[in-house]
Coordinates of C-alpha atoms in Angstrom, one line a residue:
M168 CA -2.9 -0.5 34.4
K169 CA -6.5 -1.7 33.7
W170 CA -7.4 -4.4 31.3
I171 CA -10.5 -6.3 30.1
L172 CA -10.6 -10.1 29.9
L173 CA -13.0 -11.9 27.6
I174 CA -13.6 -15.5 28.4
I175 CA -15.7 -17.5 25.9
S176 CA -16.7 -21.0 25.0
L177 CA -18.7 -22.0 21.9
P178 CA -20.2 -25.3 20.9
T179 CA -17.9 -27.2 18.6
H180 CA -20.7 -28.0 16.1
N181 CA -21.3 -24.3 15.2
A182 CA -18.3 -23.7 12.9
T183 CA -19.9 -20.6 11.3
A184 CA -20.3 -18.8 14.7
R185 CA -16.8 -19.9 15.8
M186 CA -15.2 -18.4 12.7
R187 CA -17.2 -15.2 13.0
V188 CA -16.2 -14.7 16.6
W189 CA -12.5 -15.6 15.9
R190 CA -12.4 -13.0 13.1
A191 CA -14.0 -10.3 15.3
V192 CA -11.5 -11.0 18.1
K193 CA -8.6 -10.9 15.7
A194 CA -9.8 -7.6 14.2
S195 CA -10.0 -6.1 17.7
G196 CA -6.3 -6.6 18.3
A197 CA -6.9 -8.6 21.4
A198 CA -4.0 -10.7 22.9
V199 CA -4.7 -14.4 23.2
L200 CA -3.8 -15.7 26.7
R201 CA -5.1 -19.2 25.9
D202 CA -7.8 -20.7 23.7
G203 CA -11.0 -18.8 24.5
V204 CA -9.3 -16.2 26.8
Y205 CA -8.6 -12.7 25.2
L206 CA -7.3 -9.4 26.5
L207 CA -7.5 -5.7 25.6
P208 CA -6.5 -2.5 27.4
H209 CA -9.4 -1.1 29.3
S210 CA -11.5 1.6 27.5
D211 CA -15.1 2.2 26.9
A212 CA -14.7 1.5 23.2
H213 CA -13.0 -1.8 24.0
W214 CA -15.5 -2.8 26.6
Q215 CA -18.3 -2.2 24.0
L216 CA -16.5 -4.1 21.3
L217 CA -15.9 -7.2 23.5
D218 CA -19.4 -7.0 24.9
E219 CA -20.8 -7.2 21.4
I220 CA -18.6 -10.3 20.8
A221 CA -19.8 -11.8 24.1
R222 CA -23.4 -11.2 23.1
D223 CA -22.8 -13.0 19.8
V224 CA -21.3 -15.9 21.6
Q225 CA -24.3 -16.1 24.0
L226 CA -26.8 -15.9 21.1
N227 CA -25.2 -19.0 19.6
Q228 CA -25.5 -21.2 22.8
G229 CA -22.1 -20.4 24.1
S230 CA -20.9 -18.9 27.3
A231 CA -19.1 -15.5 27.7
Q232 CA -17.8 -13.4 30.5
L233 CA -16.2 -9.9 30.6
L234 CA -13.9 -9.3 33.6
P235 CA -11.9 -6.3 34.6
T236 CA -8.3 -6.9 35.6
E237 CA -5.5 -4.6 36.7
T238 CA -1.7 -4.7 36.9
G239 CA 0.8 -2.7 38.7
A240 CA 0.8 -0.8 42.0
D241 CA -2.7 0.5 41.5
A242 CA -4.3 -3.0 41.4
T243 CA -7.2 -3.2 43.8
E244 CA -8.6 -6.2 45.8
L245 CA -11.5 -6.5 43.4
A246 CA -9.2 -6.8 40.4
V247 CA -7.4 -9.9 39.2
V248 CA -3.7 -9.2 39.9
A249 CA -1.9 -10.3 36.8
P250 CA 1.6 -10.0 35.2
D251 CA 2.5 -7.2 32.7
F252 CA 0.5 -7.8 29.5
V253 CA 2.1 -5.0 27.4
P254 CA 4.6 -7.2 25.6
L255 CA 1.7 -9.3 24.3
F256 CA 0.6 -6.4 22.2
D257 CA 4.0 -5.7 20.5
R258 CA 3.4 -5.1 16.7
T259 CA 7.1 -5.2 15.7
T260 CA 6.6 -8.3 13.5
E261 CA 3.7 -6.8 11.7
Y262 CA 5.7 -3.6 10.9
Q263 CA 8.7 -5.5 9.8
N264 CA 6.6 -7.6 7.5
L265 CA 5.2 -4.4 6.0
L266 CA 8.7 -3.0 5.5
V267 CA 9.7 -6.3 3.7
E268 CA 6.7 -5.7 1.3
L269 CA 7.9 -2.1 0.7
T270 CA 11.4 -3.2 -0.3
P271 CA 10.6 -4.1 -4.0
L272 CA 8.8 -0.8 -4.5
Q273 CA 11.7 1.1 -3.0
Q274 CA 14.2 -0.7 -5.2
Q275 CA 12.2 0.0 -8.3
L276 CA 12.1 3.8 -7.6
Q277 CA 15.8 3.9 -6.5
Q278 CA 16.9 2.3 -9.8
Q279 CA 15.0 5.1 -11.6
Q280 CA 16.5 7.8 -9.4
L281 CA 20.0 6.6 -10.3
Q282 CA 19.4 7.6 -13.9
P283 CA 19.8 11.2 -15.2
Q284 CA 16.4 12.8 -14.9
S285 CA 14.5 13.9 -18.0
P286 CA 10.9 13.6 -19.1
Q287 CA 11.8 10.6 -21.3
Q288 CA 13.3 8.8 -18.3
Q289 CA 10.4 8.9 -16.0
L290 CA 8.7 5.6 -15.2
P291 CA 6.0 4.5 -17.7
Q292 CA 2.5 5.5 -16.8
Q293 CA 1.4 1.9 -16.2
S294 CA 4.3 1.3 -13.9
I295 CA 3.4 4.4 -11.8
S296 CA -0.3 3.2 -11.7
D297 CA 0.8 -0.2 -10.5
L298 CA 3.1 1.3 -7.9
L299 CA 0.3 3.5 -6.7
K300 CA -2.0 0.6 -6.2
Q301 CA 0.6 -1.4 -4.3
L302 CA 1.5 1.6 -2.1
R303 CA -2.1 2.4 -1.2
K304 CA -2.6 -1.2 -0.3
L305 CA 0.4 -1.1 2.0
R306 CA -0.8 2.2 3.5
K307 CA -4.1 0.6 4.2
N308 CA -2.4 -2.3 5.9
F309 CA -0.3 0.1 7.9
A310 CA -3.4 1.9 9.1
A311 CA -4.9 -1.4 10.2
I312 CA -1.9 -2.2 12.3
V313 CA -1.9 1.3 13.8
A314 CA -5.5 0.8 14.8
I315 CA -4.6 -2.1 17.1
D316 CA -1.1 -0.9 18.1
F317 CA -2.1 0.2 21.6
F318 CA 1.5 0.7 22.8
P319 CA 3.4 2.2 19.8
N320 CA 7.1 2.3 19.7
E321 CA 9.8 3.3 17.2
Q322 CA 8.8 0.5 14.8
Q323 CA 5.6 2.4 14.0
T324 CA 7.6 5.5 13.3
R325 CA 10.0 3.6 11.2
A326 CA 7.3 2.1 9.0
Q327 CA 5.5 5.5 8.8
D328 CA 8.7 7.2 7.6
A329 CA 9.4 4.5 5.0
L330 CA 5.9 4.8 3.6
Q331 CA 6.0 8.6 3.5
A332 CA 9.4 8.6 1.8
L333 CA 8.1 6.2 -0.8
E334 CA 5.0 8.3 -1.4
K335 CA 7.1 11.4 -1.9
A336 CA 9.4 9.6 -4.3
L337 CA 6.4 8.3 -6.3
N338 CA 4.8 11.8 -6.4
R339 CA 8.0 13.1 -7.9
Q340 CA 7.6 10.7 -10.7
L341 CA 4.1 12.2 -11.3
S342 CA 5.4 15.7 -10.7
P343 CA 9.2 16.0 -11.3
D344 CA 9.3 19.6 -10.2
E345 CA 7.3 19.1 -7.0
P346 CA 8.2 21.9 -4.5
H347 CA 10.5 21.0 -1.6
G348 CA 8.8 23.4 0.8
N349 CA 9.9 26.3 3.0
S350 CA 9.5 27.3 6.6
G351 CA 8.0 30.5 7.8
E352 CA 4.7 32.3 8.7
I353 CA 1.7 32.3 6.4
A354 CA 0.5 35.9 6.0
L355 CA -3.3 36.5 6.1
L356 CA -4.5 38.0 2.8
S357 CA -7.6 39.7 1.5
I358 CA -9.5 37.9 -1.2
A359 CA -10.5 41.4 -2.6
D360 CA -6.8 42.0 -3.6
Y361 CA -6.6 38.8 -5.7
Q362 CA -9.4 39.2 -8.2
Q363 CA -9.3 38.7 -12.0
R364 CA -5.6 37.6 -11.9
H365 CA -3.5 35.2 -13.9
W366 CA -2.4 32.2 -11.9
A367 CA 0.4 30.0 -13.0
T368 CA 1.5 26.5 -12.2
R369 CA 3.2 23.5 -13.8
K370 CA 1.5 21.8 -16.7
R371 CA -0.1 18.4 -16.5
P372 CA -1.4 19.2 -13.0
W373 CA -1.7 16.4 -10.4
V374 CA -3.6 16.3 -7.1
D375 CA -2.4 19.4 -5.3
R376 CA -2.3 21.6 -8.4
L377 CA -5.7 20.5 -9.5
A378 CA -7.3 21.0 -6.1
S379 CA -5.5 24.4 -5.7
A380 CA -6.8 25.6 -9.0
W381 CA -10.3 24.4 -8.1
L382 CA -10.0 26.2 -4.8
I383 CA -8.8 29.5 -6.4
R384 CA -11.7 29.6 -8.9
R385 CA -14.4 28.5 -6.5
F386 CA -13.4 30.5 -3.3
I387 CA -10.8 33.1 -4.1
D388 CA -10.9 34.4 -7.7
P389 CA -13.9 33.3 -9.7
H390 CA -12.5 34.9 -12.9
A391 CA -9.1 33.4 -12.5
Q392 CA -7.2 32.6 -15.7
F393 CA -4.7 29.7 -15.5
I394 CA -1.3 29.4 -17.2
W395 CA 0.1 26.0 -17.5
L396 CA 3.9 26.2 -17.4
D397 CA 6.5 24.0 -19.2
S398 CA 8.9 25.1 -16.5
P399 CA 8.6 27.2 -13.3
A400 CA 11.2 29.5 -14.9
D401 CA 8.6 30.4 -17.5
C402 CA 6.2 32.0 -15.0
P403 CA 5.3 35.6 -16.1
V404 CA 6.3 38.3 -13.6
D405 CA 2.7 39.5 -13.3
A406 CA 1.2 36.0 -12.7
L407 CA 0.6 34.5 -9.3
G408 CA 2.5 31.2 -9.2
F409 CA 1.4 28.3 -7.1
D410 CA 2.8 24.8 -6.2
F411 CA 6.4 25.2 -7.4
D412 CA 9.6 26.3 -5.7
G413 CA 9.7 30.1 -5.6
A414 CA 6.0 30.5 -6.3
R415 CA 3.8 33.0 -4.4
F416 CA 1.8 30.1 -2.9
T417 CA 3.7 26.8 -2.3
H418 CA 4.5 24.3 0.4
I419 CA 5.3 25.9 3.8
N420 CA 5.8 24.2 7.2
N421 CA 4.8 20.8 5.9
L422 CA 1.6 22.1 4.4
V423 CA 0.9 21.5 0.8
S424 CA -0.1 24.3 -1.5
F425 CA -3.9 23.6 -1.1
E426 CA -3.5 24.0 2.7
V427 CA -1.4 27.1 2.3
L428 CA -4.1 28.8 0.2
L429 CA -6.7 27.8 2.8
A430 CA -4.6 29.4 5.6
S431 CA -3.6 32.5 3.5
F432 CA -7.3 33.4 2.8
A433 CA -8.8 32.1 6.1
L434 CA -11.0 29.6 4.4
E435 CA -12.3 27.5 7.2
Q436 CA -15.3 25.6 6.0
Q437 CA -15.4 22.1 7.3
G438 CA -15.8 20.6 3.8
L439 CA -12.6 22.3 2.8
K440 CA -10.8 20.9 5.8
R441 CA -12.0 17.4 4.9
L442 CA -10.7 17.9 1.4
A443 CA -7.4 19.3 2.7
A444 CA -6.7 16.1 4.6
I445 CA -7.2 14.1 1.5
I446 CA -5.0 16.4 -0.7
H447 CA -2.3 16.4 1.9
F448 CA -2.2 12.6 2.1
L449 CA -2.1 12.2 -1.7
D450 CA 0.6 14.8 -2.2
A451 CA 2.8 14.4 0.9
G452 CA 1.7 11.1 2.6
G453 CA 0.6 10.6 6.2
M454 CA -2.5 8.9 7.6
Q455 CA -4.9 7.9 4.8
P456 CA -8.5 9.3 4.8
Q457 CA -10.9 6.7 3.6
E458 CA -11.9 8.7 0.5
A459 CA -8.3 9.2 -0.7
S460 CA -7.9 6.1 -2.8
G461 CA -11.1 6.7 -4.7
L462 CA -10.3 10.3 -5.5
E463 CA -6.8 9.3 -6.6
Q464 CA -8.1 6.7 -9.0
I465 CA -10.6 9.2 -10.5
L466 CA -8.1 11.9 -11.0
W467 CA -5.6 9.4 -12.4
G468 CA -8.1 8.3 -14.9
L469 CA -9.0 11.9 -15.9
R470 CA -5.3 12.8 -16.2
N471 CA -4.6 9.8 -18.5
S472 CA -7.6 10.4 -20.7
I473 CA -7.5 14.2 -21.1
S474 CA -4.5 15.8 -22.6
D475 CA -5.6 19.5 -22.5
D476 CA -5.0 20.9 -19.0
D477 CA -7.9 23.4 -19.1
Q478 CA -10.3 20.5 -19.9
L479 CA -8.6 18.4 -17.2
L480 CA -9.3 21.1 -14.7
T481 CA -13.0 21.4 -15.8
A482 CA -13.4 17.7 -15.4
A483 CA -11.7 17.6 -12.0
T484 CA -13.8 20.6 -10.9
S485 CA -16.9 18.5 -11.0
V486 CA -15.2 15.9 -8.8
F487 CA -14.1 18.4 -6.2
D488 CA -17.5 20.1 -6.3
A489 CA -19.2 16.8 -5.5
L490 CA -16.8 16.0 -2.7
F491 CA -17.1 19.4 -1.1
S492 CA -20.9 19.2 -1.3
A493 CA -20.9 15.8 0.3
F494 CA -18.5 16.8 3.1
S495 CA -20.5 20.0 3.7
N496 CA -23.8 18.2 4.0
K497 CA -22.3 16.1 6.8
E498 CA -21.5 19.1 9.0

């Protein structure tokens, strides 16, 4: 296996440069073989990253060398034959620390789930807001660990599963009737057959329902009329239900309702795909797109300040329009 060694030495009087280099090396995920000697698996990106650090060292009157090394049976005479370095990159401790930080959040939600469920027994809005902030911080920390986990094992999967389970539990506090999902094929439909219809979903829409309603009106049925249901059982027989168990359009094959609508009507614009990744994360968990936290906070603020669901959709529409425009302009 191929590796890259970075060997550096900086003047002791330049504390600012030393701290900057140390932070850059730490952020890279490099293993420390000894003071001033660092190691990363070989790749073009890693070579460029360590080369930038080396140049910074040299610009500050230090010395720096980048050396290739190789381990295993493929090592050549030109390479430095070294022991197996893989164990130096084990991130088990980082994942375990993250799981420890998750525990109080899990306990808080588990205590709530032990109570008989009713609207009055949902967590207070402020508690949900605080939990969301803590959870998104932990998801960001998880992404940072994954970025430098060059040899992932079951610990990464365990942390990922725990985060996703907590995200789903918290989403059920926001949306108690959240669909459980089905398996099966998604039929390709004609937009022309779905015009000037009534579309129904649960009242007090959250991310997936708001985004789906925006998608319906913007790309499928411009004259759609929305019905906000007290209960999925109240859905009129002539209405197209979405995002609840038994609805015409709901979760299928680990896709959220927004993604199912995209697939059903063959909506493949890149801007919509970018939005879909955010909606999926906020509704079902997974890897966090960088825009997800900001969108979640905006929609949370709108939902808490606007009690009328039609007005809430109107306000959210401006947000989704802006995101779609920004993503489309980057194509």
